[in-house]
């Protein structure tokens, strides 16, 4: 639909808009959900899962610039730790610690989270979220199911905020870009989508294969 298109925000080049893409836009909405949920930098660390992916990488960029302390979760923590810290993460955690069956309630570790995994990882995150915290859920890389209980919601007041970017009303789309695109300057976007990640159509099959194998980071 033509009315789904929005004007290019002032100061944002077409190339930068392409680098932000759907993943970066989704990251903006996740960050806004945490802000709307009352999560403040002084409340504690914010966890970002799928941290080397498009959503995760941009979420780290945004949150760190807004003053949040970001804990990055990755299945490649050892190999990608330097990359994630260059985006602004203060620590990098191994994903495997979040892949076991979740307890109804765990130790309160995170003020909020941006999750693109779902499944057991999201269940564990909910059990580890501090009272009145917010978890923005935007993906299912770890599974469609959610093996959790109501305990985080009724005993700690945790909010699970679903992030849907496709049919969002235009005013809210514009608001997200107005708020957060100024933080995604060319030098910041180069960290997640440098010149080596701009390719021609002929390179897409090989790139897609690498993406499916988890060999691509950022955008």
PDB file of C-alpha atoms in Angstrom:
ATOM      1  CA  UNK A   1       0.000   0.000   0.000  1.00  0.00           C
ATOM      2  CA  UNK A   2       1.297   3.438  -0.895  1.00  0.00           C
ATOM      3  CA  UNK A   3       0.239   4.889   2.446  1.00  0.00           C
ATOM      4  CA  UNK A   4       2.712   2.573   4.184  1.00  0.00           C
ATOM      5  CA  UNK A   5       5.568   4.685   2.823  1.00  0.00           C
ATOM      6  CA  UNK A   6       6.789   7.538   4.989  1.00  0.00           C
ATOM      7  CA  UNK A   7       8.930  10.547   4.056  1.00  0.00           C
ATOM      8  CA  UNK A   8      12.659  10.256   4.587  1.00  0.00           C
ATOM      9  CA  UNK A   9      13.315  12.023   7.921  1.00  0.00           C
ATOM     10  CA  UNK A  10      15.339  15.216   7.801  1.00  0.00           C
ATOM     11  CA  UNK A  11      19.044  14.534   8.021  1.00  0.00           C
ATOM     12  CA  UNK A  12      18.746  10.846   7.137  1.00  0.00           C
ATOM     13  CA  UNK A  13      20.254   9.799   3.813  1.00  0.00           C
ATOM     14  CA  UNK A  14      18.733   7.080   1.654  1.00  0.00           C
ATOM     15  CA  UNK A  15      21.757   4.878   2.285  1.00  0.00           C
ATOM     16  CA  UNK A  16      21.495   5.272   6.062  1.00  0.00           C
ATOM     17  CA  UNK A  17      17.772   4.534   5.884  1.00  0.00           C
ATOM     18  CA  UNK A  18      18.580   1.322   4.018  1.00  0.00           C
ATOM     19  CA  UNK A  19      21.174   0.378   6.626  1.00  0.00           C
ATOM     20  CA  UNK A  20      18.610   0.893   9.382  1.00  0.00           C
ATOM     21  CA  UNK A  21      16.059  -1.152   7.472  1.00  0.00           C
ATOM     22  CA  UNK A  22      13.274  -3.172   9.061  1.00  0.00           C
ATOM     23  CA  UNK A  23      15.580  -4.550  11.742  1.00  0.00           C
ATOM     24  CA  UNK A  24      16.730  -1.123  12.889  1.00  0.00           C
ATOM     25  CA  UNK A  25      13.186   0.202  12.828  1.00  0.00           C
ATOM     26  CA  UNK A  26      12.073  -2.754  14.961  1.00  0.00           C
ATOM     27  CA  UNK A  27      14.905  -2.012  17.380  1.00  0.00           C
ATOM     28  CA  UNK A  28      13.615   1.566  17.674  1.00  0.00           C
ATOM     29  CA  UNK A  29      10.158   0.261  18.601  1.00  0.00           C
ATOM     30  CA  UNK A  30      11.655  -2.090  21.194  1.00  0.00           C
ATOM     31  CA  UNK A  31      13.593   0.737  22.821  1.00  0.00           C
ATOM     32  CA  UNK A  32      10.469   2.893  22.840  1.00  0.00           C
ATOM     33  CA  UNK A  33       8.545   0.073  24.561  1.00  0.00           C
ATOM     34  CA  UNK A  34      11.120   0.046  27.365  1.00  0.00           C
ATOM     35  CA  UNK A  35      10.905   3.821  27.713  1.00  0.00           C
ATOM     36  CA  UNK A  36       7.103   3.688  27.705  1.00  0.00           C
ATOM     37  CA  UNK A  37       7.276   0.935  30.324  1.00  0.00           C
ATOM     38  CA  UNK A  38       9.182   3.221  32.662  1.00  0.00           C
ATOM     39  CA  UNK A  39      12.581   1.520  32.405  1.00  0.00           C
ATOM     40  CA  UNK A  40      15.243   4.107  33.245  1.00  0.00           C
ATOM     41  CA  UNK A  41      19.046   3.869  32.951  1.00  0.00           C
ATOM     42  CA  UNK A  42      19.447   3.993  36.711  1.00  0.00           C
ATOM     43  CA  UNK A  43      17.185   0.956  37.168  1.00  0.00           C
ATOM     44  CA  UNK A  44      19.884  -1.502  36.130  1.00  0.00           C
ATOM     45  CA  UNK A  45      21.201  -3.378  33.129  1.00  0.00           C
ATOM     46  CA  UNK A  46      19.084  -3.977  30.040  1.00  0.00           C
ATOM     47  CA  UNK A  47      19.545  -7.325  28.290  1.00  0.00           C
ATOM     48  CA  UNK A  48      19.626  -7.558  24.496  1.00  0.00           C
ATOM     49  CA  UNK A  49      19.357 -11.033  22.957  1.00  0.00           C
ATOM     50  CA  UNK A  50      20.344 -11.975  19.436  1.00  0.00           C
ATOM     51  CA  UNK A  51      22.908  -9.278  20.010  1.00  0.00           C
ATOM     52  CA  UNK A  52      24.958  -9.756  16.841  1.00  0.00           C
ATOM     53  CA  UNK A  53      21.862  -9.662  14.625  1.00  0.00           C
ATOM     54  CA  UNK A  54      20.291  -6.626  12.998  1.00  0.00           C
ATOM     55  CA  UNK A  55      17.736  -5.875  15.716  1.00  0.00           C
ATOM     56  CA  UNK A  56      20.147  -6.619  18.539  1.00  0.00           C
ATOM     57  CA  UNK A  57      23.040  -4.602  17.140  1.00  0.00           C
ATOM     58  CA  UNK A  58      20.951  -1.488  16.544  1.00  0.00           C
ATOM     59  CA  UNK A  59      19.221  -1.865  19.922  1.00  0.00           C
ATOM     60  CA  UNK A  60      22.622  -1.852  21.632  1.00  0.00           C
ATOM     61  CA  UNK A  61      23.639   1.273  19.698  1.00  0.00           C
ATOM     62  CA  UNK A  62      20.467   3.087  20.719  1.00  0.00           C
ATOM     63  CA  UNK A  63      20.315   1.988  24.350  1.00  0.00           C
ATOM     64  CA  UNK A  64      23.967   2.731  25.057  1.00  0.00           C
ATOM     65  CA  UNK A  65      23.619   6.243  23.653  1.00  0.00           C
ATOM     66  CA  UNK A  66      20.552   6.808  25.814  1.00  0.00           C
ATOM     67  CA  UNK A  67      22.612   6.010  28.912  1.00  0.00           C
ATOM     68  CA  UNK A  68      21.550   2.413  29.547  1.00  0.00           C
ATOM     69  CA  UNK A  69      24.024  -0.271  30.609  1.00  0.00           C
ATOM     70  CA  UNK A  70      23.564  -3.051  28.067  1.00  0.00           C
ATOM     71  CA  UNK A  71      24.171  -6.744  28.679  1.00  0.00           C
ATOM     72  CA  UNK A  72      24.501  -8.445  25.291  1.00  0.00           C
ATOM     73  CA  UNK A  73      23.438 -12.097  24.937  1.00  0.00           C
ATOM     74  CA  UNK A  74      24.986 -14.144  22.148  1.00  0.00           C
ATOM     75  CA  UNK A  75      25.733 -17.694  21.150  1.00  0.00           C
ATOM     76  CA  UNK A  76      29.052 -16.329  19.883  1.00  0.00           C
ATOM     77  CA  UNK A  77      30.026 -14.383  22.988  1.00  0.00           C
ATOM     78  CA  UNK A  78      33.691 -15.329  22.825  1.00  0.00           C
ATOM     79  CA  UNK A  79      34.147 -14.579  19.149  1.00  0.00           C
ATOM     80  CA  UNK A  80      32.015 -11.450  18.978  1.00  0.00           C
ATOM     81  CA  UNK A  81      32.672  -9.836  22.355  1.00  0.00           C
ATOM     82  CA  UNK A  82      34.826  -7.043  20.923  1.00  0.00           C
ATOM     83  CA  UNK A  83      32.212  -6.250  18.273  1.00  0.00           C
ATOM     84  CA  UNK A  84      29.390  -6.049  20.811  1.00  0.00           C
ATOM     85  CA  UNK A  85      31.399  -3.864  23.175  1.00  0.00           C
ATOM     86  CA  UNK A  86      32.248  -1.545  20.279  1.00  0.00           C
ATOM     87  CA  UNK A  87      28.495  -0.957  19.925  1.00  0.00           C
ATOM     88  CA  UNK A  88      28.211  -0.017  23.587  1.00  0.00           C
ATOM     89  CA  UNK A  89      27.579  -3.235  25.525  1.00  0.00           C
ATOM     90  CA  UNK A  90      29.157  -3.287  28.988  1.00  0.00           C
ATOM     91  CA  UNK A  91      29.159  -7.084  29.204  1.00  0.00           C
ATOM     92  CA  UNK A  92      28.620 -10.068  26.925  1.00  0.00           C
ATOM     93  CA  UNK A  93      26.797 -13.157  28.202  1.00  0.00           C
ATOM     94  CA  UNK A  94      26.683 -16.689  26.817  1.00  0.00           C
ATOM     95  CA  UNK A  95      23.312 -17.681  25.389  1.00  0.00           C
ATOM     96  CA  UNK A  96      23.653 -21.231  26.695  1.00  0.00           C
ATOM     97  CA  UNK A  97      22.981 -20.020  30.247  1.00  0.00           C
ATOM     98  CA  UNK A  98      19.467 -19.021  29.121  1.00  0.00           C
ATOM     99  CA  UNK A  99      18.566 -22.167  27.190  1.00  0.00           C
ATOM    100  CA  UNK A 100      17.591 -24.434  30.092  1.00  0.00           C
ATOM    101  CA  UNK A 101      14.077 -24.783  31.463  1.00  0.00           C
ATOM    102  CA  UNK A 102      13.131 -21.560  33.220  1.00  0.00           C
ATOM    103  CA  UNK A 103      12.250 -21.357  36.891  1.00  0.00           C
ATOM    104  CA  UNK A 104       8.991 -19.571  37.731  1.00  0.00           C
ATOM    105  CA  UNK A 105      11.113 -16.839  39.301  1.00  0.00           C
ATOM    106  CA  UNK A 106      14.871 -16.356  39.237  1.00  0.00           C
ATOM    107  CA  UNK A 107      17.265 -13.784  40.571  1.00  0.00           C
ATOM    108  CA  UNK A 108      16.285 -10.262  39.508  1.00  0.00           C
ATOM    109  CA  UNK A 109      19.076  -9.297  37.125  1.00  0.00           C
ATOM    110  CA  UNK A 110      17.670  -7.007  34.425  1.00  0.00           C
ATOM    111  CA  UNK A 111      15.560  -3.855  34.482  1.00  0.00           C
ATOM    112  CA  UNK A 112      14.341  -4.629  30.978  1.00  0.00           C
ATOM    113  CA  UNK A 113      15.148  -6.589  27.853  1.00  0.00           C
ATOM    114  CA  UNK A 114      14.946  -6.546  24.077  1.00  0.00           C
ATOM    115  CA  UNK A 115      14.342 -10.121  22.940  1.00  0.00           C
ATOM    116  CA  UNK A 116      14.342 -11.499  19.406  1.00  0.00           C
ATOM    117  CA  UNK A 117      14.546 -15.156  20.430  1.00  0.00           C
ATOM    118  CA  UNK A 118      11.367 -16.251  22.196  1.00  0.00           C
ATOM    119  CA  UNK A 119      11.166 -19.819  23.492  1.00  0.00           C
ATOM    120  CA  UNK A 120      13.120 -20.857  26.578  1.00  0.00           C
ATOM    121  CA  UNK A 121      15.345 -17.797  26.328  1.00  0.00           C
ATOM    122  CA  UNK A 122      12.398 -15.442  26.701  1.00  0.00           C
ATOM    123  CA  UNK A 123      10.995 -17.580  29.515  1.00  0.00           C
ATOM    124  CA  UNK A 124      14.285 -17.295  31.402  1.00  0.00           C
ATOM    125  CA  UNK A 125      14.450 -13.553  30.783  1.00  0.00           C
ATOM    126  CA  UNK A 126      10.975 -13.040  32.227  1.00  0.00           C
ATOM    127  CA  UNK A 127      11.963 -14.941  35.385  1.00  0.00           C
ATOM    128  CA  UNK A 128      15.092 -12.753  35.764  1.00  0.00           C
ATOM    129  CA  UNK A 129      13.426  -9.372  35.170  1.00  0.00           C
ATOM    130  CA  UNK A 130      13.261  -6.945  38.055  1.00  0.00           C
ATOM    131  CA  UNK A 131       9.973  -5.823  39.545  1.00  0.00           C
ATOM    132  CA  UNK A 132       8.019  -3.490  37.230  1.00  0.00           C
ATOM    133  CA  UNK A 133      10.463  -4.196  34.434  1.00  0.00           C
ATOM    134  CA  UNK A 134       9.540  -4.435  30.759  1.00  0.00           C
ATOM    135  CA  UNK A 135      10.540  -7.035  28.179  1.00  0.00           C
ATOM    136  CA  UNK A 136      10.066  -6.120  24.516  1.00  0.00           C
ATOM    137  CA  UNK A 137       9.542  -9.275  22.450  1.00  0.00           C
ATOM    138  CA  UNK A 138       9.983  -9.017  18.694  1.00  0.00           C
ATOM    139  CA  UNK A 139      11.167 -12.397  17.391  1.00  0.00           C
ATOM    140  CA  UNK A 140      11.101 -16.177  17.555  1.00  0.00           C
ATOM    141  CA  UNK A 141      14.596 -17.265  16.582  1.00  0.00           C
ATOM    142  CA  UNK A 142      14.595 -19.577  19.605  1.00  0.00           C
ATOM    143  CA  UNK A 143      11.100 -20.975  19.071  1.00  0.00           C
ATOM    144  CA  UNK A 144       7.431 -20.079  18.849  1.00  0.00           C
ATOM    145  CA  UNK A 145       6.544 -21.484  22.263  1.00  0.00           C
ATOM    146  CA  UNK A 146       6.810 -19.679  25.586  1.00  0.00           C
ATOM    147  CA  UNK A 147       7.225 -22.137  28.492  1.00  0.00           C
ATOM    148  CA  UNK A 148       6.704 -19.720  31.361  1.00  0.00           C
ATOM    149  CA  UNK A 149       4.302 -19.154  34.246  1.00  0.00           C
ATOM    150  CA  UNK A 150       2.269 -16.189  35.393  1.00  0.00           C
ATOM    151  CA  UNK A 151       4.663 -15.640  38.324  1.00  0.00           C
ATOM    152  CA  UNK A 152       6.732 -12.810  36.759  1.00  0.00           C
ATOM    153  CA  UNK A 153       3.542 -10.957  35.870  1.00  0.00           C
ATOM    154  CA  UNK A 154       1.534 -11.301  39.082  1.00  0.00           C
ATOM    155  CA  UNK A 155       4.358 -11.351  41.640  1.00  0.00           C
ATOM    156  CA  UNK A 156       6.763  -8.827  40.103  1.00  0.00           C
ATOM    157  CA  UNK A 157       4.516  -6.808  37.818  1.00  0.00           C
ATOM    158  CA  UNK A 158       6.682  -7.550  34.782  1.00  0.00           C
ATOM    159  CA  UNK A 159       5.328  -6.302  31.446  1.00  0.00           C
ATOM    160  CA  UNK A 160       5.758  -8.355  28.277  1.00  0.00           C
ATOM    161  CA  UNK A 161       5.435  -5.876  25.417  1.00  0.00           C
ATOM    162  CA  UNK A 162       4.819  -7.370  21.983  1.00  0.00           C
ATOM    163  CA  UNK A 163       6.500  -5.501  19.130  1.00  0.00           C
ATOM    164  CA  UNK A 164       4.720  -5.577  15.749  1.00  0.00           C
ATOM    165  CA  UNK A 165       6.248  -3.343  13.112  1.00  0.00           C
ATOM    166  CA  UNK A 166       4.296  -4.171   9.939  1.00  0.00           C
ATOM    167  CA  UNK A 167       0.880  -2.611  10.579  1.00  0.00           C
ATOM    168  CA  UNK A 168       1.896   0.114  13.012  1.00  0.00           C
ATOM    169  CA  UNK A 169      -0.011   3.368  12.351  1.00  0.00           C
ATOM    170  CA  UNK A 170       1.965   5.933  10.374  1.00  0.00           C
ATOM    171  CA  UNK A 171       2.135   8.548  13.189  1.00  0.00           C
ATOM    172  CA  UNK A 172       3.853   6.011  15.446  1.00  0.00           C
ATOM    173  CA  UNK A 173       6.284   5.060  12.676  1.00  0.00           C
ATOM    174  CA  UNK A 174       7.190   8.700  12.177  1.00  0.00           C
ATOM    175  CA  UNK A 175       7.583   9.201  15.914  1.00  0.00           C
ATOM    176  CA  UNK A 176      10.046   6.305  16.153  1.00  0.00           C
ATOM    177  CA  UNK A 177      12.194   7.646  13.324  1.00  0.00           C
ATOM    178  CA  UNK A 178      12.025  11.200  14.662  1.00  0.00           C
ATOM    179  CA  UNK A 179      13.154  10.096  18.118  1.00  0.00           C
ATOM    180  CA  UNK A 180      15.850   7.596  17.262  1.00  0.00           C
ATOM    181  CA  UNK A 181      17.226   8.065  13.745  1.00  0.00           C
ATOM    182  CA  UNK A 182      19.325  11.077  14.880  1.00  0.00           C
ATOM    183  CA  UNK A 183      21.258   8.636  17.085  1.00  0.00           C
ATOM    184  CA  UNK A 184      22.020   6.403  14.105  1.00  0.00           C
ATOM    185  CA  UNK A 185      24.614   8.628  12.477  1.00  0.00           C
ATOM    186  CA  UNK A 186      26.730   7.366   9.569  1.00  0.00           C
ATOM    187  CA  UNK A 187      29.666   6.580  11.863  1.00  0.00           C
ATOM    188  CA  UNK A 188      27.454   4.576  14.228  1.00  0.00           C
ATOM    189  CA  UNK A 189      25.752   2.694  11.388  1.00  0.00           C
ATOM    190  CA  UNK A 190      29.176   1.881   9.944  1.00  0.00           C
ATOM    191  CA  UNK A 191      29.774  -0.255  13.042  1.00  0.00           C
ATOM    192  CA  UNK A 192      26.873  -2.551  12.132  1.00  0.00           C
ATOM    193  CA  UNK A 193      26.812  -2.163   8.369  1.00  0.00           C
ATOM    194  CA  UNK A 194      30.156  -1.098   6.973  1.00  0.00           C
ATOM    195  CA  UNK A 195      31.197  -0.817   3.347  1.00  0.00           C
ATOM    196  CA  UNK A 196      31.990  -4.534   3.211  1.00  0.00           C
ATOM    197  CA  UNK A 197      28.342  -5.319   3.887  1.00  0.00           C
ATOM    198  CA  UNK A 198      27.012  -3.445   0.883  1.00  0.00           C
ATOM    199  CA  UNK A 199      26.871  -5.977  -1.956  1.00  0.00           C
ATOM    200  CA  UNK A 200      25.412  -6.387  -5.428  1.00  0.00           C
ATOM    201  CA  UNK A 201      22.558  -8.713  -6.325  1.00  0.00           C
ATOM    202  CA  UNK A 202      24.974 -11.349  -7.603  1.00  0.00           C
ATOM    203  CA  UNK A 203      26.456 -11.771  -4.129  1.00  0.00           C
ATOM    204  CA  UNK A 204      23.106 -12.365  -2.409  1.00  0.00           C
ATOM    205  CA  UNK A 205      22.989 -16.190  -2.695  1.00  0.00           C
ATOM    206  CA  UNK A 206      26.332 -16.589  -0.915  1.00  0.00           C
ATOM    207  CA  UNK A 207      25.385 -13.937   1.633  1.00  0.00           C
ATOM    208  CA  UNK A 208      22.048 -15.640   2.327  1.00  0.00           C
ATOM    209  CA  UNK A 209      23.845 -18.937   2.907  1.00  0.00           C
ATOM    210  CA  UNK A 210      26.158 -17.283   5.424  1.00  0.00           C
ATOM    211  CA  UNK A 211      23.195 -15.657   7.171  1.00  0.00           C
ATOM    212  CA  UNK A 212      21.468 -19.025   7.596  1.00  0.00           C
ATOM    213  CA  UNK A 213      24.660 -20.403   9.127  1.00  0.00           C
ATOM    214  CA  UNK A 214      24.886 -17.518  11.587  1.00  0.00           C
ATOM    215  CA  UNK A 215      28.068 -16.204   9.994  1.00  0.00           C
ATOM    216  CA  UNK A 216      26.848 -12.624   9.464  1.00  0.00           C
ATOM    217  CA  UNK A 217      26.693  -9.940  12.123  1.00  0.00           C
ATOM    218  CA  UNK A 218      24.972  -6.583  12.149  1.00  0.00           C
ATOM    219  CA  UNK A 219      23.186  -5.373   9.033  1.00  0.00           C
TER     220      UNK A 219
END
